Coordinates of C-alpha atoms and ligand atoms in Angstrom, one line a residue:
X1 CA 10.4 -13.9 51.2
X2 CA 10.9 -17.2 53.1
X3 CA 10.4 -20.4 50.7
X4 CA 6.5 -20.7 52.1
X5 CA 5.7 -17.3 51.3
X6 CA 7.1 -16.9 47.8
X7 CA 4.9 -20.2 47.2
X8 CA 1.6 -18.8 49.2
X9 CA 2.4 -15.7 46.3
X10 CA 2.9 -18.3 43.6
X11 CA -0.3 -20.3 44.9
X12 CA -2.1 -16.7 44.3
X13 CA -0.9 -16.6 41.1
X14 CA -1.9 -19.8 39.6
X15 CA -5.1 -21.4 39.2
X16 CA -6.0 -25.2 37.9
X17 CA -9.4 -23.8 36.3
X18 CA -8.0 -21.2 34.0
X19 CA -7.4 -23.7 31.5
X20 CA -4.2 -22.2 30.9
X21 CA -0.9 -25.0 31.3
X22 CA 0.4 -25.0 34.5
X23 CA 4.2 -24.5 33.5
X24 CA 2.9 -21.3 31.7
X25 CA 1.0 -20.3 34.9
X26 CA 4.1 -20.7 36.9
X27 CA 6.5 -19.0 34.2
X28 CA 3.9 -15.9 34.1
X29 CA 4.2 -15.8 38.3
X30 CA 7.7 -16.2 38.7
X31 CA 8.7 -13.7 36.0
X32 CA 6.0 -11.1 38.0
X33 CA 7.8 -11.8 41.2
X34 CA 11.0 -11.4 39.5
X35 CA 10.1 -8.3 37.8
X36 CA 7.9 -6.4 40.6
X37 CA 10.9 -6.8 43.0
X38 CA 9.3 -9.6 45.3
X39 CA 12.1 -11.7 44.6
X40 CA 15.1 -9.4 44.9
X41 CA 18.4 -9.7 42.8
X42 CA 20.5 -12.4 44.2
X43 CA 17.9 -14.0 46.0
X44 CA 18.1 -18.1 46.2
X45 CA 15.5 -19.7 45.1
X46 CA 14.0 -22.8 46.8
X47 CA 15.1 -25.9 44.7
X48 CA 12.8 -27.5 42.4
X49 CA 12.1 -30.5 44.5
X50 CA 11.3 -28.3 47.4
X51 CA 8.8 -25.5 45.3
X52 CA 7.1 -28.7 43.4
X53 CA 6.2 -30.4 46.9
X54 CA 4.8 -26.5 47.9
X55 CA 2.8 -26.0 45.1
X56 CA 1.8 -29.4 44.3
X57 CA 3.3 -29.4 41.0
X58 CA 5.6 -32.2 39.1
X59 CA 9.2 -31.5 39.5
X60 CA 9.5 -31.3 36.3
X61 CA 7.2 -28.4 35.7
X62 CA 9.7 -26.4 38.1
X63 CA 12.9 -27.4 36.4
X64 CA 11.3 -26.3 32.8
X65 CA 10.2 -23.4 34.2
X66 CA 13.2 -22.2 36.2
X67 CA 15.3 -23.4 32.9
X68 CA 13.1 -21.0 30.6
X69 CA 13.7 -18.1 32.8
X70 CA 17.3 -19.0 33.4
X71 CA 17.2 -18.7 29.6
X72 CA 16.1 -15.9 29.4
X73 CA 18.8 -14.3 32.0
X74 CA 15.7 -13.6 35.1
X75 CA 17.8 -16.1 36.6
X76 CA 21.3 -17.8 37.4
X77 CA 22.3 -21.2 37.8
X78 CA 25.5 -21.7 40.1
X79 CA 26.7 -24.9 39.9
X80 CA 26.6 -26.8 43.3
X81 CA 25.0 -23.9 44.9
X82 CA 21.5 -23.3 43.4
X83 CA 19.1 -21.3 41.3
X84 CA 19.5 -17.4 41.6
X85 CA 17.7 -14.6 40.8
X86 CA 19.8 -12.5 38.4
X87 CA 20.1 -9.0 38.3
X88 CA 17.9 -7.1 35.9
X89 CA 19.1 -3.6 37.0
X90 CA 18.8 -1.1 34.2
X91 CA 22.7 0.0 35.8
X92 CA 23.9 -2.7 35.3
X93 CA 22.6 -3.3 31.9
X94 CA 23.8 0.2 30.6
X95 CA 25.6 2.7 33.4
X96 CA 23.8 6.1 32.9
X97 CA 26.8 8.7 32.0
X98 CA 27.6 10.3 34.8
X99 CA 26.1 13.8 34.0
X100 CA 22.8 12.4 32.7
X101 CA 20.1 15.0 34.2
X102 CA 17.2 12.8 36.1
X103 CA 14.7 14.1 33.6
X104 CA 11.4 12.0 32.6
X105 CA 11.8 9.6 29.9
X106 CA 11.1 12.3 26.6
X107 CA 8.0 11.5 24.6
X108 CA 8.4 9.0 21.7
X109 CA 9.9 11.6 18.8
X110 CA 9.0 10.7 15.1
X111 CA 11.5 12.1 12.5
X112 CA 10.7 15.2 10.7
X113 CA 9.9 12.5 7.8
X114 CA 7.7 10.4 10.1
X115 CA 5.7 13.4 11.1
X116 CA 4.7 14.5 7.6
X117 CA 4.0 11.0 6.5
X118 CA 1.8 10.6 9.9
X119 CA 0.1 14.3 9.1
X120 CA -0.5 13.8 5.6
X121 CA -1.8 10.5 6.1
X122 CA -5.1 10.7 4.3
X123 CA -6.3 6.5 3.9
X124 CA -10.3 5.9 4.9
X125 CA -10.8 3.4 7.5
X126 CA -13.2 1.9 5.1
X127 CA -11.6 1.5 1.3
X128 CA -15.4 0.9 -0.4
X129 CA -19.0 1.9 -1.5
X130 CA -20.3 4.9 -2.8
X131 CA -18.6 7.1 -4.1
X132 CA -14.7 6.1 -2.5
X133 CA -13.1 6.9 -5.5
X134 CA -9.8 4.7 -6.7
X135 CA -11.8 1.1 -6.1
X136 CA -12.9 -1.4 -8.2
X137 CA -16.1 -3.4 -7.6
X138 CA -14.0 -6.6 -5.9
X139 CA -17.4 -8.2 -5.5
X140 CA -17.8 -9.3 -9.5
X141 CA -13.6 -10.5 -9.1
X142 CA -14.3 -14.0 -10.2
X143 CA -13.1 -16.0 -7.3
X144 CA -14.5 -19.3 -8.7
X145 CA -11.6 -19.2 -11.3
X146 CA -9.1 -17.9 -8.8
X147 CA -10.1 -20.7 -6.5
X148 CA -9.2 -23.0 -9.1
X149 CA -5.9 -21.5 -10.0
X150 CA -5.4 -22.0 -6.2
X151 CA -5.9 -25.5 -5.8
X152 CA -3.9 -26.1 -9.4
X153 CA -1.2 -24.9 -7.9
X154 CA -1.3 -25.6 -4.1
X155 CA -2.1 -29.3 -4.9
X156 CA 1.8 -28.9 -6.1
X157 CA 3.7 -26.3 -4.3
X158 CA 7.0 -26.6 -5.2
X159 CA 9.4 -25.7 -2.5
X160 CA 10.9 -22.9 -4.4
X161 CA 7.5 -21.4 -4.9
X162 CA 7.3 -20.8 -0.8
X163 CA 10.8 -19.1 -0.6
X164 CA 11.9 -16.0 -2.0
X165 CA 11.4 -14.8 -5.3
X166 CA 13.7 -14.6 -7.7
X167 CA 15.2 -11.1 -8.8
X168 CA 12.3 -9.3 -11.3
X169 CA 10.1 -12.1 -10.2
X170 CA 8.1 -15.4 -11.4
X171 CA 9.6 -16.0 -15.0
X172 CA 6.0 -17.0 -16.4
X173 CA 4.4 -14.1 -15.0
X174 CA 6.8 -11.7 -16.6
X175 CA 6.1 -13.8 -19.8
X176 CA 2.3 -13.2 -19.7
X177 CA 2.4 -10.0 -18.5
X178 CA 4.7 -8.5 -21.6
X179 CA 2.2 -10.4 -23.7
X180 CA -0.5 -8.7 -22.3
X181 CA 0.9 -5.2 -22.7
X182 CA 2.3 -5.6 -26.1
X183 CA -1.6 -5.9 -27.2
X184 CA -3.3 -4.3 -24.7
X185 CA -1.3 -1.1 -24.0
X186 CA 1.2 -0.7 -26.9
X187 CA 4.2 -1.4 -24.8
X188 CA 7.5 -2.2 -26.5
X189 CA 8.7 -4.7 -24.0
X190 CA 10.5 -8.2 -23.5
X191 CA 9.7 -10.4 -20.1
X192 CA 13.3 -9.5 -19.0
X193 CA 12.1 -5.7 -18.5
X194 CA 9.6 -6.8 -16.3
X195 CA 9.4 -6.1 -13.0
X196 CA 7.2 -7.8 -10.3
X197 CA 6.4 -5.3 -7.8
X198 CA 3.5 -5.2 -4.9
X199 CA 1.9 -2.3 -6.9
X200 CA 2.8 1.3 -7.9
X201 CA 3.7 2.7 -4.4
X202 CA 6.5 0.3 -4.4
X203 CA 7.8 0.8 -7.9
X204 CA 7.9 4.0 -7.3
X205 CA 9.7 4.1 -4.1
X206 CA 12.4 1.8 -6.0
X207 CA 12.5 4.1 -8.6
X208 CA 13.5 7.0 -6.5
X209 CA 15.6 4.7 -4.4
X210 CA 17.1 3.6 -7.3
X211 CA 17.7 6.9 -9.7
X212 CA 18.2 9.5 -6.9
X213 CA 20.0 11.1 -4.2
X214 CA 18.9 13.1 -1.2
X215 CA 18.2 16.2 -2.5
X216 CA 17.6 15.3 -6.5
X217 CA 14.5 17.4 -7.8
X218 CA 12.1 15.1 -9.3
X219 CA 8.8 16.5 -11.4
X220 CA 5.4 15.2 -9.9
X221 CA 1.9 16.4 -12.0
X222 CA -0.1 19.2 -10.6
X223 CA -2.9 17.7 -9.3
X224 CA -1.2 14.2 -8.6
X225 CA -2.3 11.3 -6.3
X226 CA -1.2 12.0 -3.1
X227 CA 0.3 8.9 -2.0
X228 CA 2.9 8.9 -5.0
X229 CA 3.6 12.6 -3.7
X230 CA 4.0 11.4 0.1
X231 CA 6.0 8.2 -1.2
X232 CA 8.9 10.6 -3.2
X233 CA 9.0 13.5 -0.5
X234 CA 9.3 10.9 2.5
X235 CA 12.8 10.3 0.8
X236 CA 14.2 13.3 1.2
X237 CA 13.7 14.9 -2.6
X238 CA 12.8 18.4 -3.8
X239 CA 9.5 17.8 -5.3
X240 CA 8.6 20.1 -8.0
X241 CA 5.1 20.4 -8.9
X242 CA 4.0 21.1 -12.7
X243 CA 0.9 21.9 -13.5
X244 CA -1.3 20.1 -16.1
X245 CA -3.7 22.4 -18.4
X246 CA -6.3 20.5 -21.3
X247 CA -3.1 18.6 -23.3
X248 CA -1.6 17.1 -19.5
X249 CA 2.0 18.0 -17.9
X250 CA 2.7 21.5 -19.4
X251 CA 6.4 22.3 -17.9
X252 CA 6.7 25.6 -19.8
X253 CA 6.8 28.0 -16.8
X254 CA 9.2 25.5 -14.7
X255 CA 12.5 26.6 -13.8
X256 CA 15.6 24.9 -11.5
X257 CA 17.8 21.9 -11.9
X258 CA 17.0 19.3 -14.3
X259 CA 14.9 16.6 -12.4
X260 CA 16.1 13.0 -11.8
X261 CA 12.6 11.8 -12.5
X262 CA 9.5 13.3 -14.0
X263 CA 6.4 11.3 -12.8
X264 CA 3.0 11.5 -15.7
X265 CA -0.3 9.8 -16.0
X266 CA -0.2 10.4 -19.8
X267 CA -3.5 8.1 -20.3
X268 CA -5.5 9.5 -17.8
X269 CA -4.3 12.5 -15.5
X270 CA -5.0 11.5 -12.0
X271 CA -7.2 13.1 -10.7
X272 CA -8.5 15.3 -13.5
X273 CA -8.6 12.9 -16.2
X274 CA -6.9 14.7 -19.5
X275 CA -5.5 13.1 -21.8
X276 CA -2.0 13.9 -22.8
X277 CA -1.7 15.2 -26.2
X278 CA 0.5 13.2 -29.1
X279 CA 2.4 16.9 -29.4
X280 CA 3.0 16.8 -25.8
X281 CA 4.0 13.3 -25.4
X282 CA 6.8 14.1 -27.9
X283 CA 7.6 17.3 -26.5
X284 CA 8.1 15.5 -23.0
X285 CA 10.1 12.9 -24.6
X286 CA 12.3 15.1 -26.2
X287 CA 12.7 17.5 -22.6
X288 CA 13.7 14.3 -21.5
X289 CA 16.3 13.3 -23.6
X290 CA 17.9 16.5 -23.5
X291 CA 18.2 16.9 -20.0
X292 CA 19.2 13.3 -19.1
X293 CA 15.9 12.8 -17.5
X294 CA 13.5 9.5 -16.5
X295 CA 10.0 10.2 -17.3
X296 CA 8.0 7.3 -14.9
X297 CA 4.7 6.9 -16.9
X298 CA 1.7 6.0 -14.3
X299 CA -0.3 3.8 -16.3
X300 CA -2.7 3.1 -13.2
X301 CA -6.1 3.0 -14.8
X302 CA -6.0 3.7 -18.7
X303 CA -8.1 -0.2 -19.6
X304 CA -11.0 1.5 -18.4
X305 CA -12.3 3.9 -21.2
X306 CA -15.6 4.5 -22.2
X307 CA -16.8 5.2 -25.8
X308 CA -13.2 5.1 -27.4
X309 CA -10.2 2.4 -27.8
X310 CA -7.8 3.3 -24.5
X311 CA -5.1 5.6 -25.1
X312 CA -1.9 3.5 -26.3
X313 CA 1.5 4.1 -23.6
X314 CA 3.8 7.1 -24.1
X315 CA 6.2 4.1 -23.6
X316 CA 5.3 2.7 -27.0
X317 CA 6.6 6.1 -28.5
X318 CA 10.0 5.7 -26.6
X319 CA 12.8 4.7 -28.9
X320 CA 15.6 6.1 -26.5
X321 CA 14.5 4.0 -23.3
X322 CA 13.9 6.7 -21.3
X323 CA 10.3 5.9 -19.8
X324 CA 10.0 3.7 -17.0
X325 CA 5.9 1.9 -17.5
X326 CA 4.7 0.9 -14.0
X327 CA 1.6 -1.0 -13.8
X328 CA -0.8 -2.2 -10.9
X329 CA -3.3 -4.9 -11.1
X330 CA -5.3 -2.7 -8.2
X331 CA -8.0 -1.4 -10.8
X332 CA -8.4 -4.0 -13.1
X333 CA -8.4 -7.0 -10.4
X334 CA -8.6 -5.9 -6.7
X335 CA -6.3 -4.0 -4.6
X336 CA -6.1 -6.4 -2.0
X337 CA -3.7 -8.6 -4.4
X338 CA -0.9 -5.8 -3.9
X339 CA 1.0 -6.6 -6.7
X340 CA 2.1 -4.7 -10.1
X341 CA 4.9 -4.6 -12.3
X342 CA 7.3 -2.1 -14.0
X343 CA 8.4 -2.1 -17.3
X344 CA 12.2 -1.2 -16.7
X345 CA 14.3 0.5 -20.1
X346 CA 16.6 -2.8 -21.1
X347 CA 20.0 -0.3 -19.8
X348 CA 17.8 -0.6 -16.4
X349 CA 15.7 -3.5 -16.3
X350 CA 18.7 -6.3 -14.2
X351 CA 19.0 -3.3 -11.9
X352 CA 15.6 -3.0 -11.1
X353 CA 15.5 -6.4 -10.7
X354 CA 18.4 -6.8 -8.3
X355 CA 16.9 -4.1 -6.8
X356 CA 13.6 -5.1 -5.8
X357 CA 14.8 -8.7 -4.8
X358 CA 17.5 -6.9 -2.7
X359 CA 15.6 -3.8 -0.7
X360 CA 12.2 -5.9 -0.1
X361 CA 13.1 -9.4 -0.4
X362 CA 10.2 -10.2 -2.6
X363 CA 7.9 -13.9 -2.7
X364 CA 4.4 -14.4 -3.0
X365 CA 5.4 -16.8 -6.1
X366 CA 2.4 -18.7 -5.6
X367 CA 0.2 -16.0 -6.2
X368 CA 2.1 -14.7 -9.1
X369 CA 1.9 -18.2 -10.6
X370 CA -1.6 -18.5 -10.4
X371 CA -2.0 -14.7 -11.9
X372 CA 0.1 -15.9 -15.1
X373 CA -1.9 -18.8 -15.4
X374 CA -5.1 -16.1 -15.2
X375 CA -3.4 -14.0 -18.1
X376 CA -2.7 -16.4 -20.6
X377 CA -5.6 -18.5 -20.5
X378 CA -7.5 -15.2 -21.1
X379 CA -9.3 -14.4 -17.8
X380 CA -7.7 -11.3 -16.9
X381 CA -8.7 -9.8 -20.7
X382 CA -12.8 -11.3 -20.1
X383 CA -12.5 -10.1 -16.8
X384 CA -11.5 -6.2 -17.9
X385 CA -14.0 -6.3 -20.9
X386 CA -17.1 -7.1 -18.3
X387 CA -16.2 -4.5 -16.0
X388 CA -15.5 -1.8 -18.8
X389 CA -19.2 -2.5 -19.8
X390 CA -20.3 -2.7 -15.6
X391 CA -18.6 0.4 -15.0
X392 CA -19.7 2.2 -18.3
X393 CA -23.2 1.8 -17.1
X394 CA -22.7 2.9 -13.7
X395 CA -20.8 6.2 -14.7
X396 CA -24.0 6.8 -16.7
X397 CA -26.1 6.2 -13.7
X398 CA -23.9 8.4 -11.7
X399 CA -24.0 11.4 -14.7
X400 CA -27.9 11.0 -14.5
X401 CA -28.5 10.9 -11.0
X402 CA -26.2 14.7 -11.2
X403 CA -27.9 15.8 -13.7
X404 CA -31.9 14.8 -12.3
X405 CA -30.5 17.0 -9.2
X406 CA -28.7 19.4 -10.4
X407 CA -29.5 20.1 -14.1
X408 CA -26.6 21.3 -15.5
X409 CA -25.2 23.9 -12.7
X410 CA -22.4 21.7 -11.3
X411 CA -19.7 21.0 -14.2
X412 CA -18.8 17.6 -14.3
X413 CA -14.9 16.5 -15.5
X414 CA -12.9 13.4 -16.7
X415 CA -15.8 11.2 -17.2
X416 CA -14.6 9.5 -20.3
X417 CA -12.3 6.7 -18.5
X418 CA -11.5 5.8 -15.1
X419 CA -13.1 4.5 -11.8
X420 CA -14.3 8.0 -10.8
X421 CA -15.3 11.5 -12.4
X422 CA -14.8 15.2 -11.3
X423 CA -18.3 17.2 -10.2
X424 CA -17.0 20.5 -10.4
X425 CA -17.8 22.7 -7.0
X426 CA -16.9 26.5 -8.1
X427 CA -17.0 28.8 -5.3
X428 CA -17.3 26.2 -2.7
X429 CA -15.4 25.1 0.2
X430 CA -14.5 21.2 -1.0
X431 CA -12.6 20.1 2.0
X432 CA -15.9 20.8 4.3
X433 CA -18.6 19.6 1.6
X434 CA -15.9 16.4 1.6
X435 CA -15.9 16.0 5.6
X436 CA -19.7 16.5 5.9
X437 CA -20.1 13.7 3.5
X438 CA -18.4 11.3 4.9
X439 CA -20.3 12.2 7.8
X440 CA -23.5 11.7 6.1
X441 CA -22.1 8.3 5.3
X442 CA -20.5 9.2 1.8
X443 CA -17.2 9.1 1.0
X444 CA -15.8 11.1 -1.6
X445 CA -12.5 13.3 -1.6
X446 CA -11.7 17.0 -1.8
X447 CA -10.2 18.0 -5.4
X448 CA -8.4 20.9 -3.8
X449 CA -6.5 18.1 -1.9
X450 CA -4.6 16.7 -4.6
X451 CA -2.9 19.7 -5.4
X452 CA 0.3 21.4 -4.4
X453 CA 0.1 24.6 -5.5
X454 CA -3.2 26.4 -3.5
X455 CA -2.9 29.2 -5.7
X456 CA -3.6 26.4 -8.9
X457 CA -6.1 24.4 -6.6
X458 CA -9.8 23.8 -8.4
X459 CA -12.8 23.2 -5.7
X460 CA -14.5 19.4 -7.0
X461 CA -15.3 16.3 -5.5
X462 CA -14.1 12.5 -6.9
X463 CA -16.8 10.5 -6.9
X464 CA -15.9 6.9 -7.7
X465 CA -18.6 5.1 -9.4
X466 CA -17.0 1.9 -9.7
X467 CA -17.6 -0.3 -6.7
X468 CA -21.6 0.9 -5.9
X469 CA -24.3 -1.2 -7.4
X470 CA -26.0 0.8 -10.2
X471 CA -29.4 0.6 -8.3
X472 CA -27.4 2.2 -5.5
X473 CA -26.1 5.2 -7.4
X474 CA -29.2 7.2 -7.3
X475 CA -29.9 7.1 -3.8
X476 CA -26.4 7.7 -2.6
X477 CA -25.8 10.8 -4.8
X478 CA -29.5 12.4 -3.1
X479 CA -27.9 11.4 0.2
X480 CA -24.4 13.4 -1.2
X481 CA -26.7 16.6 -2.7
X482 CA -28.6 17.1 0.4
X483 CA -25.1 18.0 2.0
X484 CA -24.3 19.9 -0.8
X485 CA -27.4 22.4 -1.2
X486 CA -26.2 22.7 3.0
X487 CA -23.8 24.5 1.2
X488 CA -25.3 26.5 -1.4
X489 CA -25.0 24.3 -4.3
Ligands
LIG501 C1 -2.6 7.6 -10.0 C2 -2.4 6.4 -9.1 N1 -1.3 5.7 -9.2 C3 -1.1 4.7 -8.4 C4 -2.0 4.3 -7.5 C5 -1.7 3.1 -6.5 O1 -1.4 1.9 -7.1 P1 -1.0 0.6 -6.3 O2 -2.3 0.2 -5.6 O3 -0.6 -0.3 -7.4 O4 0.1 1.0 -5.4 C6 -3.2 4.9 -7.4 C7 -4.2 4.5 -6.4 O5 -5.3 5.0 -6.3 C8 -3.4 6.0 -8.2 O6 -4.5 6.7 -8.2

């Protein structure tokens, strides 16, 4: 290309009405010259003062330009010489071994990890409304408050509350947050065993990361909460699934190695909703102890409980530090705020700390600030004693509107605490009933999806009642038992 047509191609290229700057116009036309192969490798360029007359341009927009993509190795200065286009050959970059078959490039290959996280993914596009179980109502979160813990502390950010957090996490958050669970959920704990996480998901995966190798066994409930299951297989350990019965985790038929970690929801069995008996918590201390095992108590849900006190920990019953509490603010605030805490035994708890700060490189100090400040001036404890009351009423709502359709044919399970409640679907296909009603606008999930075992799995849906309006609960649940008499129920 002679010096008038590369700037005829330029001139194509760049137009003063796009708004655009001109030196990005000229960047973006060069670098397509360079790369479609108008301007060859070794090619001089024209100099600057030359293309700037051509395209009308300042001088200087040419030098920046050609310096940028100099910069970025499209082109070569040689000094006394001129400006050169350099060569981008993929040969020259990295010589193909000489025995290399021409074959097409192969298709972008996940690992046989990636794949079953991909398949098993099971998250809704749309994470609310009737009956998407596992959601708070966010709507009554009372942002006023939260806007004013915002300003409180963004009026004075100190510098090291936009960095990194410290290992475990804000000191003041730890404080209020072992306050909180001393009263609230009978945890024996000191701020120095807490753990700021972004949530359960994430103190589990440090847990596992943590306490196991490749190829540990580790105990997950049967039903559990899929994500917790995807989280510990995606790294590689022999999951063994034990299966819960009317007093929780019953491990009596269970053979193989000891596991690393055994994984409970002692106060409320996710997704069924038991509560673990006072002889089984001890029993499953005392399997513990004796085979040098972790028991990770998944406290996700337990302040919401309707008609009794909640359920105290099974890590207030520990007196050999063997129960690792984790903790989410997802239910009782809003998931959005990913963050959650661990209560680590003291021989762990500066491990877990280390850890955190070390595999994620943890911050959001601002927010945790703001979050201690909501604990300890009582907000968080108002805020859980108005939605127990909200969501008491709407689980009634939701028990009526079942009951006005279906009498009492459909069994209904685990309604006594929670976000959500078991109908009972014997004899029915759950996965189809669950598609067709998210079809019909209604999302709900499978029981028979949350367990490992097909032999053990019980046909139900989970319908969370927490985040619809109780004036919306009747008509949705008609919408969801037109689909279901589709089915024969
Ligand atoms: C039993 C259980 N554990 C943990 C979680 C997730 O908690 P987080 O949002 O803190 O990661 C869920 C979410 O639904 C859950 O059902």
């Amino acid at each position: 290309m002679t010096t008038i047509a590369l700037s005829d191609w330029l001139l194509a290229r760049i137009s003063r009405e796009d708004g655009a700057p001109l030196h990005r116009q000229l960047h973006e036309a060069l670098l397509a010259a360079v790369l479609e192969g108008e301007l060859p490798a070794g090619r001089k360029l024209p100099s600057s003062r030359l293309l700037a007359r051509e395209l009308g341009v300042a001088r200087n927009t040419v030098i920046d330009v050609y310096e940028t993509l100099a910069a970025q190795g499209c082109l070569e200065t040689r000094h006394g010489s001129g400006t050169y286009v350099a060569d981008l050959s993929a040969e020259r970059l990295a010589p193909p071994s000489p025995s290399a078959p021409e074959a097409a490039p192969p298709a972008p290959k996940l690992s046989a990890r990636g794949e079953a996280v991909v398949k098993g993914a099971r998250v809704f596009p749309r994470q609310w409304g009737a009956f998407m179980p596992g959601v708070p109502d966010v709507t009554e979160f009372p942002t006023r408050i939260w806007a004013r813990l915002h300003n409180r502390h963004w009026n004075r950010a100190a510098p090291e509350r936009l960095s990194y957090a410290p290992a475990g996490g804000l000191p003041a958050l730890r404080v209020a947050l072992a306050e909180h669970l001393r009263t609230a959920r009978g945890v024996r704990c000191e701020p120095g065993q807490i753990v700021i996480t972004t949530g359960i998901h994430q103190s589990i995966d440090l847990t596992a990361r943590l306490l196991t190798d490749p190829g540990d066994t580790v105990w997950l409930e049967d039903p559990c909460y899929w994500g917790l299951r995807h989280s510990v297989q995606s790294l590689g350990l022999k999951l063994r699934p034990v299966l819960v019965d009317a007093e929780g985790l019953n491990w009596s038929g269970t053979r193989g190695p000891a596991p690393r970690f055994i994984v409970a929801t002692p106060s409320h069995q996710y997704p069924l909703g038991m509560v673990m008996t006072l002889p089984r918590r001890q029993a499953l201390l005392e399997q513990a102890r004796t085979h040098g095992s972790w028991i990770v108590e998944d406290d996700y849900d337990s302040e919401f409980r309707y008609g009794t006190r909640p359920i105290t920990s099974l890590q207030g019953l520990d007196r050999d530090g063997l129960v690792i509490y984790v903790g989410s603010l997802s239910k009782t605030l809003f998931p959005g705020l990913r963050l959650g805490y661990i209560v680590a035994p003291p021989g762990l708890a500066s491990a877990f700390a280390e850890g955190v700060a070390e595999l994620y490189r943890e911050g959001q100090l601002q927010q945790q600030a703001m979050l201690a400040d909501f604990i300890a001036e009582g907000h968080f404890a108002a805020h859980i004693r108005r939605m127990r009351g909200l969501y008491s009423r709407r689980r009634q709502a939701l028990l009526e509107a079942i009951r006005a359709e279906f009498g009492e044919t459909l069994p209904v399970m685990g309604d006594n605490a929670g976000l959500h409640l078991i109908l009972g679907l014997p004899g029915l296909e759950d996965k189809a009933i669950a598609q067709a009603s998210v079809e019909a606008g209604i999302a709900t999930r499978p029981l028979s999806g949350y367990y490992h075992s097909p032999g053990a799995a019980q046909s139900g849906l989970l319908l969370g009642y927490a985040c619809v309006k109780e004036e919306a609960i009747a008509p949705a649940f008609a919408t969801l038992a037109e689909v279901l008499r589709k089915f024969g129920a």
